[in-house]
Amino acid sequence: MEIAASCRDFAEFRRKYPQVRSVAQAMGWIDDIKAILPHKTYWNREMCEQLIRENGYKTKENFRQGNAGAHSWAYRHGMLDALFKDMEAPGNYNRKKIYVYEFDDGYAYVGLTDDLDRREYQHKNEKSPVKDHIDKTGLEPERKILSDWLEKGEAQVYEDEMINTYAAAGWKMLNSKKGGSLGRKRDLLYTIDDLKAAAHTCCRRKEFKDKYPSMYEFLLNHDLLEEVLGWMPKFYMPPLRWTDEKINEAIEECGYSKKALAEKYPGAYESLCRYDRIEEFFGNKRKVNTNRTRESAIEECRQYTSLTKLMQENSALYYYIRRHHLEDDCFKDLERMKMHADYTWDDIEAAINASRNLTQMRNEHTYEYRAALRNPEWRRELYRRLPSRKHKSNL
């Protein structure tokens, strides 16, 4: 134990004193040594499930906040959905449940919420009609759940119906206002119009997050991020000051010389460089004052078997088609490059069968590998069928 205590962690102890570690292993002292030395945990599915049960994690976010290491392992191995598949999805601003508190003296309170535990704590410990009646009478109410998760519009209507139903049945209602309110917290903070007005003062989500941190946190908590910020591009590009028409005029004035354009109109040249459009305007096969037409472009495209070859061998024709929006006419008979969304499970399975492990599939079948990672079901099957790098046993 004295030797182990002189090390920073278990890895250093195992590296510096292999013979001592072997003796400790034989004598059954390894657990005692690990108890006094920090050591790396190698997670597996059973350990994650036990951790979730012991700590009562109800959502993936609770799991991430409680143990980032285990959450990271489960995410990398595509097991998050499997770990939480039997758990009820949490509510949010758009998903509500209807509940009622019934008192033995004939009083009742009907409400709606996205978090039953939080709302019960508020009713029992904070100012509310339920707590006021408990303090007044000393009675403990019985809570009943009147609905499953409902869409917010449905929930508003159903809450109002249940208030009327209880009142018609002779219950004295503790509700101080008509049903249908989506929650005090939302009413007191921001409306959708306020959030959208603030969003339209920004160009990127990061800018909105830095400028309005409390609003951004509110959007996350109420599952409104896509509704309010969904229109924002993922990558913001500054608006073009040089239009295609102005650039063409400047190029013609400079005699189709890159050097002359860079000297006389540096802004236009920088714009072409920034958006990678040099080849579009100065391609080797670009023709000055060409008489190319829609029909001639279609005829030229028939010389190529695929879109990739057309782009490689005749960039001028490709950009002419793009500029004049002739893609549907010219590219319809060309074989297109397969995108991630075009792959099927048969393509992924063929790549898996041709690979010994994940590393080989990633290196030799890169596009199939990336397509598999984008689909949760394919990703789980990929990790199940192909071995990954194995960790050495932590003895």
mmCIF file of C-alpha atoms in Angstrom:
data_model
loop_
_atom_site.group_PDB
_atom_site.id
_atom_site.type_symbol
_atom_site.label_atom_id
_atom_site.label_comp_id
_atom_site.label_asym_id
_atom_site.label_seq_id
_atom_site.Cartn_x
_atom_site.Cartn_y
_atom_site.Cartn_z
ATOM 1 C CA MET A 1 0.000 0.000 0.000
ATOM 2 C CA GLU A 2 2.897 2.353 0.710
ATOM 3 C CA ILE A 3 4.266 1.786 -2.796
ATOM 4 C CA ALA A 4 0.824 2.406 -4.331
ATOM 5 C CA ALA A 5 0.347 5.584 -2.283
ATOM 6 C CA SER A 6 3.538 7.035 -3.812
ATOM 7 C CA CYS A 7 1.925 7.019 -7.307
ATOM 8 C CA ARG A 8 -0.375 9.625 -8.834
ATOM 9 C CA ASP A 9 -2.845 7.095 -10.209
ATOM 10 C CA PHE A 10 -3.353 3.399 -10.870
ATOM 11 C CA ALA A 11 -1.867 3.634 -14.373
ATOM 12 C CA GLU A 12 1.436 4.937 -12.962
ATOM 13 C CA PHE A 13 1.453 2.193 -10.305
ATOM 14 C CA ARG A 14 0.912 -0.500 -12.951
ATOM 15 C CA ARG A 15 3.597 0.996 -15.206
ATOM 16 C CA LYS A 16 6.298 1.529 -12.545
ATOM 17 C CA TYR A 17 5.759 -1.563 -10.398
ATOM 18 C CA PRO A 18 4.495 -4.432 -12.620
ATOM 19 C CA GLN A 19 5.802 -7.131 -10.266
ATOM 20 C CA VAL A 20 4.150 -5.527 -7.237
ATOM 21 C CA ARG A 21 0.914 -5.273 -9.199
ATOM 22 C CA SER A 22 1.119 -8.992 -10.057
ATOM 23 C CA VAL A 23 1.566 -9.863 -6.377
ATOM 24 C CA ALA A 24 -1.355 -7.574 -5.423
ATOM 25 C CA GLN A 25 -3.494 -9.252 -8.099
ATOM 26 C CA ALA A 26 -2.637 -12.713 -6.755
ATOM 27 C CA MET A 27 -3.367 -11.696 -3.156
ATOM 28 C CA GLY A 28 -6.679 -9.977 -4.022
ATOM 29 C CA TRP A 29 -5.534 -6.477 -3.026
ATOM 30 C CA ILE A 30 -6.266 -4.749 -6.351
ATOM 31 C CA ASP A 31 -9.669 -3.393 -5.229
ATOM 32 C CA ASP A 32 -8.077 -1.905 -2.097
ATOM 33 C CA ILE A 33 -5.382 -0.230 -4.212
ATOM 34 C CA LYS A 34 -7.948 1.153 -6.660
ATOM 35 C CA ALA A 35 -9.877 2.565 -3.720
ATOM 36 C CA ILE A 36 -6.955 4.868 -2.810
ATOM 37 C CA LEU A 37 -5.739 5.609 -6.372
ATOM 38 C CA PRO A 38 -7.727 7.342 -9.156
ATOM 39 C CA HIS A 39 -8.166 5.049 -12.164
ATOM 40 C CA LYS A 40 -9.809 5.216 -15.555
ATOM 41 C CA THR A 41 -13.210 3.578 -15.925
ATOM 42 C CA TYR A 42 -13.878 1.521 -19.056
ATOM 43 C CA TRP A 43 -17.597 1.818 -19.572
ATOM 44 C CA ASN A 44 -19.925 -0.785 -21.029
ATOM 45 C CA ARG A 45 -23.670 -1.013 -21.486
ATOM 46 C CA GLU A 46 -24.335 -2.841 -18.191
ATOM 47 C CA MET A 47 -22.386 -0.237 -16.205
ATOM 48 C CA CYS A 48 -24.296 2.623 -17.878
ATOM 49 C CA GLU A 49 -27.655 0.953 -17.176
ATOM 50 C CA GLN A 50 -26.690 0.458 -13.524
ATOM 51 C CA LEU A 51 -25.563 4.085 -13.260
ATOM 52 C CA ILE A 52 -28.872 5.315 -14.710
ATOM 53 C CA ARG A 53 -30.886 3.120 -12.319
ATOM 54 C CA GLU A 54 -28.911 4.093 -9.218
ATOM 55 C CA ASN A 55 -29.065 7.830 -9.920
ATOM 56 C CA GLY A 56 -32.583 7.897 -11.338
ATOM 57 C CA TYR A 57 -31.665 9.713 -14.564
ATOM 58 C CA LYS A 58 -34.887 10.287 -16.504
ATOM 59 C CA THR A 59 -33.486 12.072 -19.563
ATOM 60 C CA LYS A 60 -30.342 12.032 -21.671
ATOM 61 C CA GLU A 61 -29.556 15.555 -20.499
ATOM 62 C CA ASN A 62 -29.725 14.468 -16.830
ATOM 63 C CA PHE A 63 -27.394 11.591 -17.701
ATOM 64 C CA ARG A 64 -24.906 13.937 -19.426
ATOM 65 C CA GLN A 65 -24.890 16.377 -16.515
ATOM 66 C CA GLY A 66 -24.529 13.590 -13.950
ATOM 67 C CA ASN A 67 -21.712 11.639 -15.620
ATOM 68 C CA ALA A 68 -20.185 13.118 -18.765
ATOM 69 C CA GLY A 69 -17.758 10.197 -19.219
ATOM 70 C CA ALA A 70 -20.450 7.513 -19.313
ATOM 71 C CA HIS A 71 -22.658 9.713 -21.527
ATOM 72 C CA SER A 72 -19.771 10.243 -23.964
ATOM 73 C CA TRP A 73 -19.130 6.488 -24.196
ATOM 74 C CA ALA A 74 -22.824 5.747 -24.806
ATOM 75 C CA TYR A 75 -23.037 8.494 -27.455
ATOM 76 C CA ARG A 76 -19.924 7.290 -29.326
ATOM 77 C CA HIS A 77 -21.223 3.726 -29.386
ATOM 78 C CA GLY A 78 -24.749 4.684 -30.459
ATOM 79 C CA MET A 79 -26.405 3.385 -27.270
ATOM 80 C CA LEU A 80 -28.148 6.472 -25.902
ATOM 81 C CA ASP A 81 -31.481 5.635 -27.541
ATOM 82 C CA ALA A 82 -31.296 2.032 -26.318
ATOM 83 C CA LEU A 83 -30.534 3.103 -22.736
ATOM 84 C CA PHE A 84 -33.546 5.432 -22.598
ATOM 85 C CA LYS A 85 -35.969 3.567 -24.898
ATOM 86 C CA ASP A 86 -38.221 2.419 -22.020
ATOM 87 C CA MET A 87 -38.288 5.816 -20.335
ATOM 88 C CA GLU A 88 -41.068 8.281 -20.915
ATOM 89 C CA ALA A 89 -40.044 11.269 -23.024
ATOM 90 C CA PRO A 90 -40.083 14.506 -20.965
ATOM 91 C CA GLY A 91 -42.599 17.221 -21.552
ATOM 92 C CA ASN A 92 -41.864 20.677 -22.909
ATOM 93 C CA TYR A 93 -43.708 23.816 -23.902
ATOM 94 C CA ASN A 94 -45.467 21.894 -26.688
ATOM 95 C CA ARG A 95 -46.233 18.721 -24.626
ATOM 96 C CA LYS A 96 -48.446 18.910 -21.534
ATOM 97 C CA LYS A 97 -50.296 16.654 -19.116
ATOM 98 C CA ILE A 98 -53.538 17.493 -17.312
ATOM 99 C CA TYR A 99 -53.787 16.748 -13.563
ATOM 100 C CA VAL A 100 -56.175 17.396 -10.696
ATOM 101 C CA TYR A 101 -55.791 17.770 -6.910
ATOM 102 C CA GLU A 102 -58.895 16.496 -5.041
ATOM 103 C CA PHE A 103 -59.595 17.416 -1.382
ATOM 104 C CA ASP A 104 -61.886 15.415 0.866
ATOM 105 C CA ASP A 105 -63.958 18.540 1.598
ATOM 106 C CA GLY A 106 -65.117 18.759 -2.025
ATOM 107 C CA TYR A 107 -62.578 21.226 -3.368
ATOM 108 C CA ALA A 108 -60.453 20.527 -6.482
ATOM 109 C CA TYR A 109 -57.812 22.177 -8.604
ATOM 110 C CA VAL A 110 -57.233 21.270 -12.289
ATOM 111 C CA GLY A 111 -53.995 22.261 -14.031
ATOM 112 C CA LEU A 112 -51.593 21.420 -16.857
ATOM 113 C CA THR A 113 -47.812 21.075 -16.781
ATOM 114 C CA ASP A 114 -44.791 19.755 -18.660
ATOM 115 C CA ASP A 115 -43.126 18.476 -15.446
ATOM 116 C CA LEU A 116 -45.348 16.789 -12.850
ATOM 117 C CA ASP A 117 -42.660 16.528 -10.155
ATOM 118 C CA ARG A 118 -41.674 20.188 -10.429
ATOM 119 C CA ARG A 119 -45.300 21.305 -10.438
ATOM 120 C CA GLU A 120 -46.151 19.206 -7.364
ATOM 121 C CA TYR A 121 -43.221 20.725 -5.477
ATOM 122 C CA GLN A 122 -44.475 24.203 -6.393
ATOM 123 C CA HIS A 123 -48.028 23.388 -5.269
ATOM 124 C CA LYS A 124 -46.808 22.010 -1.932
ATOM 125 C CA ASN A 125 -44.067 24.549 -1.141
ATOM 126 C CA GLU A 126 -44.745 27.774 -3.036
ATOM 127 C CA LYS A 127 -47.700 30.147 -3.141
ATOM 128 C CA SER A 128 -50.574 28.489 -4.998
ATOM 129 C CA PRO A 129 -54.313 27.799 -4.493
ATOM 130 C CA VAL A 130 -53.480 24.213 -3.502
ATOM 131 C CA LYS A 131 -50.985 25.238 -0.792
ATOM 132 C CA ASP A 132 -53.362 27.926 0.514
ATOM 133 C CA HIS A 133 -56.133 25.341 0.920
ATOM 134 C CA ILE A 134 -53.773 22.857 2.590
ATOM 135 C CA ASP A 135 -52.692 25.535 5.102
ATOM 136 C CA LYS A 136 -56.290 26.569 5.689
ATOM 137 C CA THR A 137 -57.817 23.105 6.198
ATOM 138 C CA GLY A 138 -54.880 20.859 7.058
ATOM 139 C CA LEU A 139 -56.120 18.344 4.460
ATOM 140 C CA GLU A 140 -53.738 16.495 2.145
ATOM 141 C CA PRO A 141 -55.038 16.313 -1.461
ATOM 142 C CA GLU A 142 -54.914 13.331 -3.788
ATOM 143 C CA ARG A 143 -53.289 14.004 -7.166
ATOM 144 C CA LYS A 144 -54.698 12.273 -10.244
ATOM 145 C CA ILE A 145 -53.324 12.355 -13.808
ATOM 146 C CA LEU A 146 -56.193 13.015 -16.219
ATOM 147 C CA SER A 147 -54.381 12.649 -19.563
ATOM 148 C CA ASP A 148 -51.321 11.391 -21.364
ATOM 149 C CA TRP A 149 -49.002 13.864 -23.101
ATOM 150 C CA LEU A 150 -51.032 16.238 -25.259
ATOM 151 C CA GLU A 151 -50.043 18.813 -27.852
ATOM 152 C CA LYS A 152 -50.286 22.288 -26.321
ATOM 153 C CA GLY A 153 -53.449 23.280 -28.194
ATOM 154 C CA GLU A 154 -55.162 20.020 -27.210
ATOM 155 C CA ALA A 155 -53.998 20.422 -23.614
ATOM 156 C CA GLN A 156 -55.462 23.930 -23.343
ATOM 157 C CA VAL A 157 -58.879 22.763 -24.567
ATOM 158 C CA TYR A 158 -58.868 19.606 -22.427
ATOM 159 C CA GLU A 159 -57.900 21.492 -19.243
ATOM 160 C CA ASP A 160 -60.832 23.866 -19.725
ATOM 161 C CA GLU A 161 -63.159 20.889 -20.339
ATOM 162 C CA MET A 162 -62.017 19.145 -17.142
ATOM 163 C CA ILE A 163 -62.551 22.302 -15.063
ATOM 164 C CA ASN A 164 -66.133 22.473 -16.384
ATOM 165 C CA THR A 165 -66.611 18.716 -15.833
ATOM 166 C CA TYR A 166 -65.519 18.883 -12.185
ATOM 167 C CA ALA A 167 -67.602 22.007 -11.565
ATOM 168 C CA ALA A 168 -70.669 20.326 -13.107
ATOM 169 C CA ALA A 169 -70.112 17.302 -10.853
ATOM 170 C CA GLY A 170 -70.411 19.504 -7.762
ATOM 171 C CA TRP A 171 -66.753 20.141 -6.951
ATOM 172 C CA LYS A 172 -65.796 23.597 -5.686
ATOM 173 C CA MET A 173 -62.984 24.728 -7.948
ATOM 174 C CA LEU A 174 -59.848 26.378 -6.578
ATOM 175 C CA ASN A 175 -58.910 27.609 -10.080
ATOM 176 C CA SER A 176 -58.893 31.397 -10.061
ATOM 177 C CA LYS A 177 -59.047 31.790 -13.841
ATOM 178 C CA LYS A 178 -60.211 30.013 -16.952
ATOM 179 C CA GLY A 179 -58.164 26.996 -18.067
ATOM 180 C CA GLY A 180 -55.849 27.035 -21.061
ATOM 181 C CA SER A 181 -52.876 29.021 -19.793
ATOM 182 C CA LEU A 182 -49.597 27.407 -20.872
ATOM 183 C CA GLY A 183 -47.734 28.334 -17.725
ATOM 184 C CA ARG A 184 -46.785 31.344 -15.642
ATOM 185 C CA LYS A 185 -43.096 31.040 -16.418
ATOM 186 C CA ARG A 186 -43.674 31.389 -20.167
ATOM 187 C CA ASP A 187 -46.192 34.230 -19.743
ATOM 188 C CA LEU A 188 -43.822 36.293 -17.579
ATOM 189 C CA LEU A 189 -40.695 35.821 -19.668
ATOM 190 C CA TYR A 190 -41.000 35.997 -23.452
ATOM 191 C CA THR A 191 -43.619 35.648 -26.128
ATOM 192 C CA ILE A 192 -42.953 34.085 -29.522
ATOM 193 C CA ASP A 193 -43.171 37.535 -31.109
ATOM 194 C CA ASP A 194 -40.522 38.883 -28.703
ATOM 195 C CA LEU A 195 -38.210 35.967 -29.428
ATOM 196 C CA LYS A 196 -38.609 36.219 -33.198
ATOM 197 C CA ALA A 197 -38.073 39.990 -33.110
ATOM 198 C CA ALA A 198 -34.800 39.491 -31.230
ATOM 199 C CA ALA A 199 -33.762 36.678 -33.590
ATOM 200 C CA HIS A 200 -34.144 38.901 -36.656
ATOM 201 C CA THR A 201 -31.524 41.272 -35.270
ATOM 202 C CA CYS A 202 -28.902 38.490 -35.639
ATOM 203 C CA CYS A 203 -27.434 36.575 -38.553
ATOM 204 C CA ARG A 204 -26.186 33.443 -36.768
ATOM 205 C CA ARG A 205 -27.245 31.305 -33.827
ATOM 206 C CA LYS A 206 -23.933 31.986 -32.095
ATOM 207 C CA GLU A 207 -24.533 35.710 -32.409
ATOM 208 C CA PHE A 208 -28.026 35.271 -30.904
ATOM 209 C CA LYS A 209 -26.613 33.121 -28.085
ATOM 210 C CA ASP A 210 -23.932 35.726 -27.244
ATOM 211 C CA LYS A 211 -26.296 38.680 -27.533
ATOM 212 C CA TYR A 212 -29.344 37.168 -25.770
ATOM 213 C CA PRO A 213 -28.076 34.358 -23.486
ATOM 214 C CA SER A 214 -31.236 34.217 -21.341
ATOM 215 C CA MET A 215 -33.485 34.017 -24.418
ATOM 216 C CA TYR A 216 -31.295 31.267 -25.892
ATOM 217 C CA GLU A 217 -31.540 29.284 -22.647
ATOM 218 C CA PHE A 218 -35.304 29.811 -22.676
ATOM 219 C CA LEU A 219 -35.539 28.421 -26.222
ATOM 220 C CA LEU A 220 -33.554 25.332 -25.215
ATOM 221 C CA ASN A 221 -35.676 24.681 -22.125
ATOM 222 C CA HIS A 222 -38.961 25.013 -24.031
ATOM 223 C CA ASP A 223 -37.925 23.145 -27.213
ATOM 224 C CA LEU A 224 -38.430 26.259 -29.372
ATOM 225 C CA LEU A 225 -34.970 26.497 -30.931
ATOM 226 C CA GLU A 226 -35.976 25.372 -34.432
ATOM 227 C CA GLU A 227 -39.249 27.289 -34.377
ATOM 228 C CA VAL A 228 -37.528 30.621 -33.650
ATOM 229 C CA LEU A 229 -34.004 30.160 -35.083
ATOM 230 C CA GLY A 230 -34.621 27.510 -37.739
ATOM 231 C CA TRP A 231 -34.401 30.034 -40.579
ATOM 232 C CA MET A 232 -30.813 30.978 -39.721
ATOM 233 C CA PRO A 233 -28.127 29.433 -41.975
ATOM 234 C CA LYS A 234 -25.638 27.105 -40.311
ATOM 235 C CA PHE A 235 -22.753 29.063 -41.771
ATOM 236 C CA TYR A 236 -23.158 32.773 -42.302
ATOM 237 C CA MET A 237 -21.595 34.364 -45.388
ATOM 238 C CA PRO A 238 -21.540 38.137 -45.807
ATOM 239 C CA PRO A 239 -23.755 39.484 -48.593
ATOM 240 C CA LEU A 240 -22.202 39.867 -52.032
ATOM 241 C CA ARG A 241 -21.349 43.436 -52.920
ATOM 242 C CA TRP A 242 -20.225 42.315 -56.363
ATOM 243 C CA THR A 243 -23.020 40.748 -58.427
ATOM 244 C CA ASP A 244 -22.291 38.374 -61.331
ATOM 245 C CA GLU A 245 -23.270 41.111 -63.777
ATOM 246 C CA LYS A 246 -20.829 43.616 -62.277
ATOM 247 C CA ILE A 247 -18.041 41.034 -62.137
ATOM 248 C CA ASN A 248 -18.554 40.097 -65.802
ATOM 249 C CA GLU A 249 -18.416 43.772 -66.781
ATOM 250 C CA ALA A 250 -15.199 44.263 -64.791
ATOM 251 C CA ILE A 251 -13.588 41.134 -66.298
ATOM 252 C CA GLU A 252 -14.496 42.230 -69.826
ATOM 253 C CA GLU A 253 -13.079 45.692 -69.137
ATOM 254 C CA CYS A 254 -9.809 44.102 -67.914
ATOM 255 C CA GLY A 255 -9.496 41.933 -71.020
ATOM 256 C CA TYR A 256 -10.195 38.684 -69.118
ATOM 257 C CA SER A 257 -6.938 39.075 -67.187
ATOM 258 C CA LYS A 258 -6.811 37.957 -63.540
ATOM 259 C CA LYS A 259 -3.846 40.208 -62.850
ATOM 260 C CA ALA A 260 -5.557 43.274 -64.343
ATOM 261 C CA LEU A 261 -8.765 42.530 -62.399
ATOM 262 C CA ALA A 262 -6.840 42.156 -59.100
ATOM 263 C CA GLU A 263 -5.083 45.509 -59.686
ATOM 264 C CA LYS A 264 -8.016 47.536 -60.972
ATOM 265 C CA TYR A 265 -10.913 45.913 -59.043
ATOM 266 C CA PRO A 266 -9.427 44.197 -55.949
ATOM 267 C CA GLY A 267 -12.874 43.923 -54.331
ATOM 268 C CA ALA A 268 -14.245 41.874 -57.243
ATOM 269 C CA TYR A 269 -11.177 39.625 -57.299
ATOM 270 C CA GLU A 270 -11.329 39.055 -53.524
ATOM 271 C CA SER A 271 -15.010 38.188 -53.841
ATOM 272 C CA LEU A 272 -14.214 35.510 -56.433
ATOM 273 C CA CYS A 273 -11.446 34.094 -54.255
ATOM 274 C CA ARG A 274 -13.552 34.109 -51.074
ATOM 275 C CA TYR A 275 -16.402 32.176 -52.710
ATOM 276 C CA ASP A 276 -14.094 29.929 -54.787
ATOM 277 C CA ARG A 277 -15.453 31.134 -58.152
ATOM 278 C CA ILE A 278 -12.219 31.825 -60.016
ATOM 279 C CA GLU A 279 -12.687 28.823 -62.292
ATOM 280 C CA GLU A 280 -16.250 29.827 -63.002
ATOM 281 C CA PHE A 281 -15.120 33.131 -64.543
ATOM 282 C CA PHE A 282 -11.560 32.268 -65.635
ATOM 283 C CA GLY A 283 -11.770 28.529 -66.457
ATOM 284 C CA ASN A 284 -9.230 27.200 -68.950
ATOM 285 C CA LYS A 285 -11.978 26.181 -71.342
ATOM 286 C CA ARG A 286 -14.006 29.353 -70.902
ATOM 287 C CA LYS A 287 -14.775 30.958 -74.279
ATOM 288 C CA VAL A 288 -15.006 34.696 -74.758
ATOM 289 C CA ASN A 289 -18.252 35.838 -76.403
ATOM 290 C CA THR A 290 -19.351 32.184 -76.772
ATOM 291 C CA ASN A 291 -22.473 31.467 -78.759
ATOM 292 C CA ARG A 292 -23.452 28.541 -76.538
ATOM 293 C CA THR A 293 -27.238 28.039 -76.277
ATOM 294 C CA ARG A 294 -29.527 25.789 -74.299
ATOM 295 C CA GLU A 295 -29.683 23.249 -77.126
ATOM 296 C CA SER A 296 -25.913 23.241 -77.651
ATOM 297 C CA ALA A 297 -25.342 22.801 -73.902
ATOM 298 C CA ILE A 298 -27.658 19.757 -73.854
ATOM 299 C CA GLU A 299 -25.822 18.310 -76.879
ATOM 300 C CA GLU A 300 -22.404 18.849 -75.236
ATOM 301 C CA CYS A 301 -23.562 17.097 -72.053
ATOM 302 C CA ARG A 302 -24.252 13.907 -74.030
ATOM 303 C CA GLN A 303 -20.482 13.481 -74.468
ATOM 304 C CA TYR A 304 -20.096 12.754 -70.738
ATOM 305 C CA THR A 305 -21.225 9.697 -68.789
ATOM 306 C CA SER A 306 -21.334 11.267 -65.339
ATOM 307 C CA LEU A 307 -21.670 14.634 -63.659
ATOM 308 C CA THR A 308 -18.259 14.207 -62.028
ATOM 309 C CA LYS A 309 -16.508 13.842 -65.403
ATOM 310 C CA LEU A 310 -18.331 16.888 -66.748
ATOM 311 C CA MET A 311 -17.142 18.984 -63.790
ATOM 312 C CA GLN A 312 -13.553 17.749 -64.162
ATOM 313 C CA GLU A 313 -13.203 18.001 -67.941
ATOM 314 C CA ASN A 314 -15.375 20.970 -68.888
ATOM 315 C CA SER A 315 -15.878 23.339 -65.987
ATOM 316 C CA ALA A 316 -16.919 26.167 -68.322
ATOM 317 C CA LEU A 317 -19.886 24.155 -69.577
ATOM 318 C CA TYR A 318 -20.824 23.139 -66.027
ATOM 319 C CA TYR A 319 -20.860 26.728 -64.759
ATOM 320 C CA TYR A 320 -22.712 27.913 -67.871
ATOM 321 C CA ILE A 321 -25.482 25.422 -67.043
ATOM 322 C CA ARG A 322 -25.560 26.509 -63.393
ATOM 323 C CA ARG A 323 -25.622 30.213 -64.287
ATOM 324 C CA HIS A 324 -28.561 29.762 -66.665
ATOM 325 C CA HIS A 325 -30.437 27.257 -64.421
ATOM 326 C CA LEU A 326 -30.426 24.473 -67.018
ATOM 327 C CA GLU A 327 -29.657 21.629 -64.569
ATOM 328 C CA ASP A 328 -32.951 19.773 -65.097
ATOM 329 C CA ASP A 329 -32.499 19.692 -68.875
ATOM 330 C CA CYS A 330 -28.761 18.999 -69.026
ATOM 331 C CA PHE A 331 -28.099 16.749 -66.036
ATOM 332 C CA LYS A 332 -31.155 14.468 -66.187
ATOM 333 C CA ASP A 333 -29.309 11.714 -68.125
ATOM 334 C CA LEU A 334 -26.022 11.978 -66.213
ATOM 335 C CA GLU A 335 -25.084 9.688 -63.358
ATOM 336 C CA ARG A 336 -24.915 11.802 -60.232
ATOM 337 C CA MET A 337 -22.432 11.448 -57.401
ATOM 338 C CA LYS A 338 -24.045 9.517 -54.548
ATOM 339 C CA MET A 339 -24.763 11.660 -51.495
ATOM 340 C CA HIS A 340 -25.147 10.427 -47.918
ATOM 341 C CA ALA A 341 -28.937 10.558 -48.144
ATOM 342 C CA ASP A 342 -28.915 8.330 -51.254
ATOM 343 C CA TYR A 343 -27.351 5.300 -49.546
ATOM 344 C CA THR A 344 -29.549 2.347 -48.592
ATOM 345 C CA TRP A 345 -29.027 -0.332 -45.961
ATOM 346 C CA ASP A 346 -27.952 -2.763 -48.727
ATOM 347 C CA ASP A 347 -25.064 -0.404 -49.575
ATOM 348 C CA ILE A 348 -24.056 -0.158 -45.920
ATOM 349 C CA GLU A 349 -24.294 -3.922 -45.367
ATOM 350 C CA ALA A 350 -22.133 -4.632 -48.425
ATOM 351 C CA ALA A 351 -19.446 -2.305 -47.041
ATOM 352 C CA ILE A 352 -19.678 -3.971 -43.607
ATOM 353 C CA ASN A 353 -19.265 -7.435 -45.119
ATOM 354 C CA ALA A 354 -16.216 -6.256 -47.054
ATOM 355 C CA SER A 355 -14.510 -4.869 -43.927
ATOM 356 C CA ARG A 356 -12.730 -6.612 -41.050
ATOM 357 C CA ASN A 357 -13.186 -3.773 -38.549
ATOM 358 C CA LEU A 358 -14.370 -0.184 -38.205
ATOM 359 C CA THR A 359 -11.007 1.275 -39.149
ATOM 360 C CA GLN A 360 -10.917 -0.549 -42.480
ATOM 361 C CA MET A 361 -14.492 0.468 -43.292
ATOM 362 C CA ARG A 362 -13.771 4.101 -42.398
ATOM 363 C CA ASN A 363 -10.657 4.138 -44.628
ATOM 364 C CA GLU A 364 -11.868 2.077 -47.596
ATOM 365 C CA HIS A 365 -15.625 2.782 -47.582
ATOM 366 C CA THR A 366 -15.671 6.326 -46.232
ATOM 367 C CA TYR A 367 -18.988 7.457 -47.715
ATOM 368 C CA GLU A 368 -20.848 4.311 -46.590
ATOM 369 C CA TYR A 369 -19.316 4.711 -43.105
ATOM 370 C CA ARG A 370 -20.445 8.348 -42.823
ATOM 371 C CA ALA A 371 -23.918 7.495 -44.116
ATOM 372 C CA ALA A 372 -24.240 4.754 -41.476
ATOM 373 C CA LEU A 373 -23.312 7.172 -38.688
ATOM 374 C CA ARG A 374 -26.126 9.515 -39.716
ATOM 375 C CA ASN A 375 -28.797 6.839 -39.122
ATOM 376 C CA PRO A 376 -29.207 5.668 -35.479
ATOM 377 C CA GLU A 377 -30.384 2.152 -36.453
ATOM 378 C CA TRP A 378 -27.597 1.656 -38.996
ATOM 379 C CA ARG A 379 -25.064 3.052 -36.520
ATOM 380 C CA ARG A 380 -26.069 0.556 -33.822
ATOM 381 C CA GLU A 381 -25.878 -2.328 -36.310
ATOM 382 C CA LEU A 382 -22.483 -1.080 -37.541
ATOM 383 C CA TYR A 383 -20.989 -1.085 -34.036
ATOM 384 C CA ARG A 384 -22.557 -4.469 -33.297
ATOM 385 C CA ARG A 385 -21.188 -6.230 -36.367
ATOM 386 C CA LEU A 386 -17.739 -4.688 -36.683
ATOM 387 C CA PRO A 387 -15.178 -4.824 -33.856
ATOM 388 C CA SER A 388 -13.560 -1.607 -32.727
ATOM 389 C CA ARG A 389 -10.251 -0.993 -30.974
ATOM 390 C CA LYS A 390 -10.212 -3.091 -27.809
ATOM 391 C CA HIS A 391 -9.006 -1.604 -24.553
ATOM 392 C CA LYS A 392 -6.487 -3.517 -22.545
ATOM 393 C CA SER A 393 -7.885 -5.059 -19.380
ATOM 394 C CA ASN A 394 -7.631 -2.716 -16.443
ATOM 395 C CA LEU A 395 -6.085 -5.111 -13.926
#
